Coordinates of N, CA and C and ligand atoms in Angstrom, one line a residue:
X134 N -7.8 -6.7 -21.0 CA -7.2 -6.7 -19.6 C -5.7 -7.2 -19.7
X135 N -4.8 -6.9 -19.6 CA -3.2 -7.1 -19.2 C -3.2 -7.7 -18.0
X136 N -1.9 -8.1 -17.7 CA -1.6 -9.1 -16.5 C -2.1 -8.3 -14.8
X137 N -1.7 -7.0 -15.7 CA -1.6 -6.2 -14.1 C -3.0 -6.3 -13.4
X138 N -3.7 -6.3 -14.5 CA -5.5 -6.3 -13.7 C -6.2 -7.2 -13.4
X139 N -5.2 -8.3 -13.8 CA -5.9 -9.8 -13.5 C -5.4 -10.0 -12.1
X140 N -6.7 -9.4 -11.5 CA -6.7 -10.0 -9.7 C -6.1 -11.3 -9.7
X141 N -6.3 -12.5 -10.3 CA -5.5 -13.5 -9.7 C -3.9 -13.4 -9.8
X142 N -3.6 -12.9 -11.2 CA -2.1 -12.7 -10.8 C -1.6 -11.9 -9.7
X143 N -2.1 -11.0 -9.9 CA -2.0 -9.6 -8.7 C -1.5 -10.2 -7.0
X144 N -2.6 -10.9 -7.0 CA -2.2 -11.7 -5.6 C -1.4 -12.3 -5.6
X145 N -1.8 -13.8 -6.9 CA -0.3 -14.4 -6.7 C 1.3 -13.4 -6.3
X146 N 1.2 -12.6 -6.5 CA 2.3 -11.8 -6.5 C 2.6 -11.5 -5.0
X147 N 1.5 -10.8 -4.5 CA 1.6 -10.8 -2.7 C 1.7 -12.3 -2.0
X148 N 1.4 -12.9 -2.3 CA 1.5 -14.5 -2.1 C 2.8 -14.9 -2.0
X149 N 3.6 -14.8 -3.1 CA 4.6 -15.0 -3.2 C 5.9 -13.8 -2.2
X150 N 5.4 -12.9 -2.6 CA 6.4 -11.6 -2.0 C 6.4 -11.9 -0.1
X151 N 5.5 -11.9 0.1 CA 5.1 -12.8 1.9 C 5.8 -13.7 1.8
X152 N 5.7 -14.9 1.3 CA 6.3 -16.0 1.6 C 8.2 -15.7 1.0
X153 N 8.5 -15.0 0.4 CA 9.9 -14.6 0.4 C 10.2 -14.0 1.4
X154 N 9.8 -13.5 1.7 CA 9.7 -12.8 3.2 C 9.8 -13.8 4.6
X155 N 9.3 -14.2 4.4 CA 9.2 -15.2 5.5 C 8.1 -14.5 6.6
X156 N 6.6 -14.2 5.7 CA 5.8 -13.8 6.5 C 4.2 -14.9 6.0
X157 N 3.5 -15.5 7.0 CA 2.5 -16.0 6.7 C 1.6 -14.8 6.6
X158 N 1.0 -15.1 5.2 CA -0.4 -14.6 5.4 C -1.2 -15.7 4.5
X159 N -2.7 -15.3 4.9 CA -3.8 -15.7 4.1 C -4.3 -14.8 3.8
X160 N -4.3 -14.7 2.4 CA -5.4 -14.0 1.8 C -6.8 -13.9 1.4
X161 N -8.1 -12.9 1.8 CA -9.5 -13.1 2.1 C -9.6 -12.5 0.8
X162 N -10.7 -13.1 0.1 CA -11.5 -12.4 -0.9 C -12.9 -12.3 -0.2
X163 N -13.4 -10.9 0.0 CA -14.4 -10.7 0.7 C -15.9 -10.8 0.2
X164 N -15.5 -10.7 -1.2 CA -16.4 -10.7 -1.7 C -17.6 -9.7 -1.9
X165 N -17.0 -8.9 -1.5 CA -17.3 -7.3 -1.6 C -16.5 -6.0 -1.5
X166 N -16.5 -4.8 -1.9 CA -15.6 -3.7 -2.1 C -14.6 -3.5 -0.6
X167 N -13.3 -3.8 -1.0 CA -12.4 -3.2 0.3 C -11.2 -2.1 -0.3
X168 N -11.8 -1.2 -1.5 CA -11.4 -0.3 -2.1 C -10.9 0.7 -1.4
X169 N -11.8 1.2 -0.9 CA -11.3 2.1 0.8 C -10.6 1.6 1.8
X170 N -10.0 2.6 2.4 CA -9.9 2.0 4.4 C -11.4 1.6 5.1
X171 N -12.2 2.8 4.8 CA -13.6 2.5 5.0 C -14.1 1.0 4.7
X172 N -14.3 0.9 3.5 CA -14.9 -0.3 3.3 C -14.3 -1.3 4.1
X173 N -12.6 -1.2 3.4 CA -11.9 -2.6 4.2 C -11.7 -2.9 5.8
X174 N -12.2 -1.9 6.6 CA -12.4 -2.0 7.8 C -13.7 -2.4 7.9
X175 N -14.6 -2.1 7.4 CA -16.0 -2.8 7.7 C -16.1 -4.5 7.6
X176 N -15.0 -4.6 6.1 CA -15.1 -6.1 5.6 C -14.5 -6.7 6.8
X177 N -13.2 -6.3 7.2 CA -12.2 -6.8 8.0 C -12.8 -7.0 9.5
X178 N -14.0 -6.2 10.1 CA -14.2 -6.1 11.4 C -12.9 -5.6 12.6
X179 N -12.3 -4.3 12.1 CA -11.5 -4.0 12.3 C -11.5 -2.3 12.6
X180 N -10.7 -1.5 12.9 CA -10.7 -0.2 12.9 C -10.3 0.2 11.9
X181 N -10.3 1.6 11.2 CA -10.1 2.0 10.2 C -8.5 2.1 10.6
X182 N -8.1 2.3 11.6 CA -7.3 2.9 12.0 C -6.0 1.9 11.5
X183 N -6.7 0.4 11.5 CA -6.0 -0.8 11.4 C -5.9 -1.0 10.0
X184 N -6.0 -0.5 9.0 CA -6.1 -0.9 7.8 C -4.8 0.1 6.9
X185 N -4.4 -0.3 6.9 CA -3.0 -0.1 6.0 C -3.4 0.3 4.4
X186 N -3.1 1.8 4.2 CA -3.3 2.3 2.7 C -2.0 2.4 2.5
X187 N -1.8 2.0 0.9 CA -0.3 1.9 0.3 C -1.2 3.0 -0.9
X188 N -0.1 3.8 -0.2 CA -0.3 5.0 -1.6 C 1.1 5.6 -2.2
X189 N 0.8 5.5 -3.2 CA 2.0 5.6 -4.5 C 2.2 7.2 -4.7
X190 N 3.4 7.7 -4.3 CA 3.2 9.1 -4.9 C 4.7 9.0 -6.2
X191 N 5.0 10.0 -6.7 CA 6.2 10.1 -7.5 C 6.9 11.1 -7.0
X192 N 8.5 11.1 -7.8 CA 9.4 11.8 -7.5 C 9.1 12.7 -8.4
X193 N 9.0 14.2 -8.0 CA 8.8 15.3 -9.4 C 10.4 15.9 -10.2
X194 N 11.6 15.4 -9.4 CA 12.8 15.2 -9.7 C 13.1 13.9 -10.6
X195 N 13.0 13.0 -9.9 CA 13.5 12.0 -10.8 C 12.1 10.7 -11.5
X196 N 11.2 11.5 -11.3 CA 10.0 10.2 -11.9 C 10.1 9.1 -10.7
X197 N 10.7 8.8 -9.7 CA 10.3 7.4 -9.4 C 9.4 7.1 -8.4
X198 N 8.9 6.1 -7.8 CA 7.7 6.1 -7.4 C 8.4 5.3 -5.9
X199 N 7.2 6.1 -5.1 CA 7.6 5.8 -3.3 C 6.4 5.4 -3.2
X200 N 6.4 4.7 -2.1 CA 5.2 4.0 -1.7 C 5.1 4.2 0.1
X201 N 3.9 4.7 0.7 CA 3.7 5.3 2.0 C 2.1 4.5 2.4
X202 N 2.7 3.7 3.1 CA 1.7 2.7 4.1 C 1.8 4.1 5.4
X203 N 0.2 4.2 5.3 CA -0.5 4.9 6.1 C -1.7 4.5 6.9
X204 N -2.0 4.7 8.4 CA -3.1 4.4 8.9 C -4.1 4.7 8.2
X205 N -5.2 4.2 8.3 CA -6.6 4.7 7.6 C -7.1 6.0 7.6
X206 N -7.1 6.6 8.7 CA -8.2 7.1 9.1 C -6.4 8.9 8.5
X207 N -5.4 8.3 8.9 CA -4.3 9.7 8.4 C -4.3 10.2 7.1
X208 N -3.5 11.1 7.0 CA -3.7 11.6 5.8 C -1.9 11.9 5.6
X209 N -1.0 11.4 4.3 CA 0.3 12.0 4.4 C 0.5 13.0 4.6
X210 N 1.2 13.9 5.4 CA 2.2 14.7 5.4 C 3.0 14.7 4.1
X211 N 3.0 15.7 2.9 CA 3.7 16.0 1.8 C 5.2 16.8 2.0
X212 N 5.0 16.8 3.0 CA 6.3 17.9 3.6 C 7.1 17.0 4.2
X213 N 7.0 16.3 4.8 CA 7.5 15.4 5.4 C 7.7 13.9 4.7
X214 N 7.1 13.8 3.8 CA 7.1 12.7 2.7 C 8.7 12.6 1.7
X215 N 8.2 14.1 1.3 CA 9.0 14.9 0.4 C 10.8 14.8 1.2
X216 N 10.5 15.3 2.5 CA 11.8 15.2 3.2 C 12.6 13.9 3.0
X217 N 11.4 12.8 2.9 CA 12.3 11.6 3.3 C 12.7 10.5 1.8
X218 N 11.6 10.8 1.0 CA 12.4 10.8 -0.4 C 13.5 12.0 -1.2
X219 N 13.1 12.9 0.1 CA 14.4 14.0 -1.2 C 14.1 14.6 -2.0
X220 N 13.5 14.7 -2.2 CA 13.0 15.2 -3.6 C 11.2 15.6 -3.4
X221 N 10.5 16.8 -3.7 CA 8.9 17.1 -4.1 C 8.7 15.8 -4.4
X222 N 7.4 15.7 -4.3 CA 6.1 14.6 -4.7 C 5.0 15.1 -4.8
X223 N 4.0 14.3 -6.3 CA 3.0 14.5 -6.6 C 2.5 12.6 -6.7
X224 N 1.1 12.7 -6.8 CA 0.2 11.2 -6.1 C 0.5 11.3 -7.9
X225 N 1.3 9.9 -7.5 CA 1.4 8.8 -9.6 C 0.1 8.9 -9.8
X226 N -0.3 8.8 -11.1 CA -1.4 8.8 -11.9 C -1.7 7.2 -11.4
X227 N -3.1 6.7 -11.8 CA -3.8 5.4 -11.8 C -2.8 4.6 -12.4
X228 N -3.0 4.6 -13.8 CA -2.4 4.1 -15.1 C -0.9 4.1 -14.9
X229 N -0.2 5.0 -14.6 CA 1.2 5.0 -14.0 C 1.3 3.9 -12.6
X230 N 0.6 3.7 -12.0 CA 0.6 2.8 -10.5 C 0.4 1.4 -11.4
X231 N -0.8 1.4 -11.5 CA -0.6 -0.2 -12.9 C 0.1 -0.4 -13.2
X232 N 0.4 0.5 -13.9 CA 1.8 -0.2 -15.1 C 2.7 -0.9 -14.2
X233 N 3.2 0.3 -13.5 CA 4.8 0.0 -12.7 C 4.8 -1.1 -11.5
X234 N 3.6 -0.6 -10.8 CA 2.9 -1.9 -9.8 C 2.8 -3.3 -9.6
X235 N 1.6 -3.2 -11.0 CA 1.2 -4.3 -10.8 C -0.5 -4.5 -10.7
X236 N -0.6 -3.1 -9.8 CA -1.7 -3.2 -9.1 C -2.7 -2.0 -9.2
X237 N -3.9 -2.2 -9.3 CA -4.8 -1.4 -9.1 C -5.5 0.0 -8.6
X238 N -5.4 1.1 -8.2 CA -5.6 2.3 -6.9 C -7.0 1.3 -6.6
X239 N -7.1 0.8 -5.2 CA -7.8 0.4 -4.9 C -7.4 -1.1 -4.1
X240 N -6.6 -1.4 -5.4 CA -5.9 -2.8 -4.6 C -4.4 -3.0 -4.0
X241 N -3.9 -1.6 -4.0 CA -2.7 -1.6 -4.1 C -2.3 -2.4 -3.1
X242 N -1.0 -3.3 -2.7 CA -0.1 -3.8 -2.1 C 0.6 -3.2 -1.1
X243 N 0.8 -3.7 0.0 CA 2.5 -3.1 0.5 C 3.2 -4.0 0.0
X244 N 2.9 -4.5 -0.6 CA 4.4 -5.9 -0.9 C 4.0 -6.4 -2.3
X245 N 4.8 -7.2 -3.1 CA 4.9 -7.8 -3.9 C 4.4 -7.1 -5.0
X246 N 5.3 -5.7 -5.7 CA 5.6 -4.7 -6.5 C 6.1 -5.5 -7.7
X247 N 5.7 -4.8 -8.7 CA 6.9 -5.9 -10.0 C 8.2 -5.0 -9.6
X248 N 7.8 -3.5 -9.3 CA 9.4 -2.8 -9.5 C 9.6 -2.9 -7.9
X249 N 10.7 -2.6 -7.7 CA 11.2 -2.3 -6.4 C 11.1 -0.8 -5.8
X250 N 9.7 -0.4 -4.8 CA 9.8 0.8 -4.5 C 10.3 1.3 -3.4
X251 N 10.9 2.1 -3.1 CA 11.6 2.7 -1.9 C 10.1 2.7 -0.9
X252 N 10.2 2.1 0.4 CA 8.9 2.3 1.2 C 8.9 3.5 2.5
X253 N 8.0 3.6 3.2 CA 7.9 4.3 4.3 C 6.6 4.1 4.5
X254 N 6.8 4.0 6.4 CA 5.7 3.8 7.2 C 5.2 4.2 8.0
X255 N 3.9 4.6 8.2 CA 3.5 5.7 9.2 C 3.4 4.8 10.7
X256 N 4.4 5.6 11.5 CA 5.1 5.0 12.8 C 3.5 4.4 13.5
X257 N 2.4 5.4 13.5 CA 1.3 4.8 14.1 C 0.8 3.3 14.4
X258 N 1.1 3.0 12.8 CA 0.3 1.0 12.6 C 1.2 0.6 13.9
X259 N 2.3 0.4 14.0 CA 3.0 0.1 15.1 C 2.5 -0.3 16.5
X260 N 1.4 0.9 16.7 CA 0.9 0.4 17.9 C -0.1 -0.6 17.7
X261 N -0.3 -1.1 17.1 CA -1.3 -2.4 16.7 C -0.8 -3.8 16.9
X262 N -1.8 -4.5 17.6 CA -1.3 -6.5 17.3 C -1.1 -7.2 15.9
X263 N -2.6 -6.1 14.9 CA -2.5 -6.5 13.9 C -3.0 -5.4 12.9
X264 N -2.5 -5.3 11.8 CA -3.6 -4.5 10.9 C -3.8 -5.6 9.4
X265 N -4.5 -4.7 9.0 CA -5.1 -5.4 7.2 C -4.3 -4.4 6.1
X266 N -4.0 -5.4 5.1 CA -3.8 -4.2 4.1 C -4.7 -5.0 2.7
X267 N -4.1 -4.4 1.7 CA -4.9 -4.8 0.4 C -3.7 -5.8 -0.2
X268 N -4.7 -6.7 -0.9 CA -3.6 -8.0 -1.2 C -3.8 -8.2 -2.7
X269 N -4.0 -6.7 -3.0 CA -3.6 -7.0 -5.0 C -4.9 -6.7 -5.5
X270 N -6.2 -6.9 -5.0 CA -7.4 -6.8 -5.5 C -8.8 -6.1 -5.1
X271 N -9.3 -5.5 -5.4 CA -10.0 -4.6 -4.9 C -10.8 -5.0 -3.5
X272 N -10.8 -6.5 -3.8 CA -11.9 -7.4 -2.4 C -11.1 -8.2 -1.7
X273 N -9.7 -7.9 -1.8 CA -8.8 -8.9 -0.8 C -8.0 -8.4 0.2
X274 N -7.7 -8.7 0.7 CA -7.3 -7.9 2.1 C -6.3 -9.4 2.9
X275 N -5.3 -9.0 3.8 CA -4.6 -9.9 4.5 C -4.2 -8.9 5.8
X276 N -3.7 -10.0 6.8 CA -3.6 -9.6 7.9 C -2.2 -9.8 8.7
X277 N -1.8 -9.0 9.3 CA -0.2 -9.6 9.3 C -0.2 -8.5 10.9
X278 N 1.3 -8.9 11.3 CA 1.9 -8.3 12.7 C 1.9 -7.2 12.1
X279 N 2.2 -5.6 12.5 CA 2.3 -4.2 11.7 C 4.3 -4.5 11.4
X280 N 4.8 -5.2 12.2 CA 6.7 -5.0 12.5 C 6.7 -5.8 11.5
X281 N 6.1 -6.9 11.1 CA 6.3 -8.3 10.1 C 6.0 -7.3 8.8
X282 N 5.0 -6.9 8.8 CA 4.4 -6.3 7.3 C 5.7 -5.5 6.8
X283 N 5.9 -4.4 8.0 CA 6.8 -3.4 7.4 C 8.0 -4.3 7.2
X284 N 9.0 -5.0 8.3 CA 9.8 -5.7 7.9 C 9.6 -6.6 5.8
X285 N 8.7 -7.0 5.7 CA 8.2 -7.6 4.6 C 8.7 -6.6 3.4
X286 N 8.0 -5.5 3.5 CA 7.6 -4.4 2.5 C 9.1 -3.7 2.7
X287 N 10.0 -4.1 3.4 CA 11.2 -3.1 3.6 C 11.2 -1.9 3.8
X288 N 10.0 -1.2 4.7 CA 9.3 0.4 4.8 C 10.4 0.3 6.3
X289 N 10.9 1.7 6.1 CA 11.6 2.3 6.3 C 10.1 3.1 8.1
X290 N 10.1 2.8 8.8 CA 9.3 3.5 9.9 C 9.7 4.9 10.5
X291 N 8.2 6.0 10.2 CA 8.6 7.1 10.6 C 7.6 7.8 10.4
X292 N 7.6 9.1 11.2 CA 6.7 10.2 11.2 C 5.8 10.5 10.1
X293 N 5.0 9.6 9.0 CA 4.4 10.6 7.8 C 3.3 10.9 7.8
X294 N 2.5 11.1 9.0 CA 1.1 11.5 9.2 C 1.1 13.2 9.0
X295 N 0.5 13.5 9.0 CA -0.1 15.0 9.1 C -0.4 14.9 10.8
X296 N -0.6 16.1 11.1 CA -0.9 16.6 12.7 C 0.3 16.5 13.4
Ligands
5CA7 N1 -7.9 -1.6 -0.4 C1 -7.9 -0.4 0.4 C2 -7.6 -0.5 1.8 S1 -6.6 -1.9 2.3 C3 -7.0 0.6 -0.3 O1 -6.4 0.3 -1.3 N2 -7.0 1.8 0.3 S2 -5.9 2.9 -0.2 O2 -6.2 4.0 0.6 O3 -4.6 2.4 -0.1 O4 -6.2 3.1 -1.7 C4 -7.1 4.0 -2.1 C5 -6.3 5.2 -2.2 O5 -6.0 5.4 -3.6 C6 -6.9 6.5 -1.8 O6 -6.7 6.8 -0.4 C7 -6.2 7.5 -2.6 O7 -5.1 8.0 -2.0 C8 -5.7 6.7 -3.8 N3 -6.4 7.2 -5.0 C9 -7.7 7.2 -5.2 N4 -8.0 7.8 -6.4 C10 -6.8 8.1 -6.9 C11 -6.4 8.7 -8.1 N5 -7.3 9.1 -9.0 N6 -5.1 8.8 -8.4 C12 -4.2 8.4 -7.5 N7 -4.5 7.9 -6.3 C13 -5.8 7.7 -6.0

């Protein structure tokens, strides 16, 4: 196991990245799978709808990797993804998200990346008091304002749902 898969570092990482930010959070180890939106809305007692997926896609131009905080229950828009990084995209491999991450498909982060990824946010979380996202490890999860998170993660807010 390398550093990237060691859930404790992983977090420490969002831990740190929030508090550079100047966003409190606490992070829950549930103690059971919040792999999914599914799951982590069940763990969280929350809506799917509230649960923040950070999905990693790449640049098929330049290799680099974007990151698109999406409501649960949406699905990206690739057309509109693609518009706003510029360039086609295809979903990074697993092993490619690790490496460059940090983090796990399953535990991924909005925040506290080893690399610096260009972000984007689906305008929806917005209407929420609060959502959940994944805090580095497959069973942790944190809770933040949706304006604070994005402000945090430097996501860029806008249209990337499908429908
Ligand atoms: N912890 C939960 C909710 S906070 C979570 O991480 N959800 S997620 O949606 O952000 O992460 C799971 C996502 O990983 C899936 O929606 C899917 O888009 C992506 N994923 C699953 N399998 C693969 C794969 N083989 N390659 C790339 N991405 C994958």
């Amino acid at each position: 196991m390398n550093d990237a898969e060691k859930p404790a570092g992983s977090i420490a990482r969002v831990v740190a990245a929030a508090r550079d930010a100047g966003l409190a959070i606490e992070v829950r180890r549930m103690g059971a799978s919040t792999r999914t939106a599914e799951e982590a809305a069940a763990q969280c007692g929350c809506s799917v709808a509230q649960i923040v997926k950070s999905l990693v896609f790449q640049g098929e131009r330049s290799g680099r990797l974007y990151l698109f905080l999406v409501s649960g229950p949406n699905r990206l828009d690739l057309a509109k993804a693609a518009t706003l990084a510029g360039e086609p995209l295809k979903r990074a491999e697993p092993r490619h998200v690790r490496d460059e991450t940090g983090f796990a498909i399953g535990g991924v982060a909005p925040i506290g990346h080893r690399i610096a990824i260009p972000a984007f946010a689906d305008e929806t979380l917005l209407g929420f008091d609060v959502v959940w996202a994944a805090a580095g490890a497959h069973d942790a999860v944190f809770a933040a304002a949706p304006d604070a998170l994005m402000n945090a993660a430097k996501a860029k807010i806008a249209d990337i749902a499908e429908g």
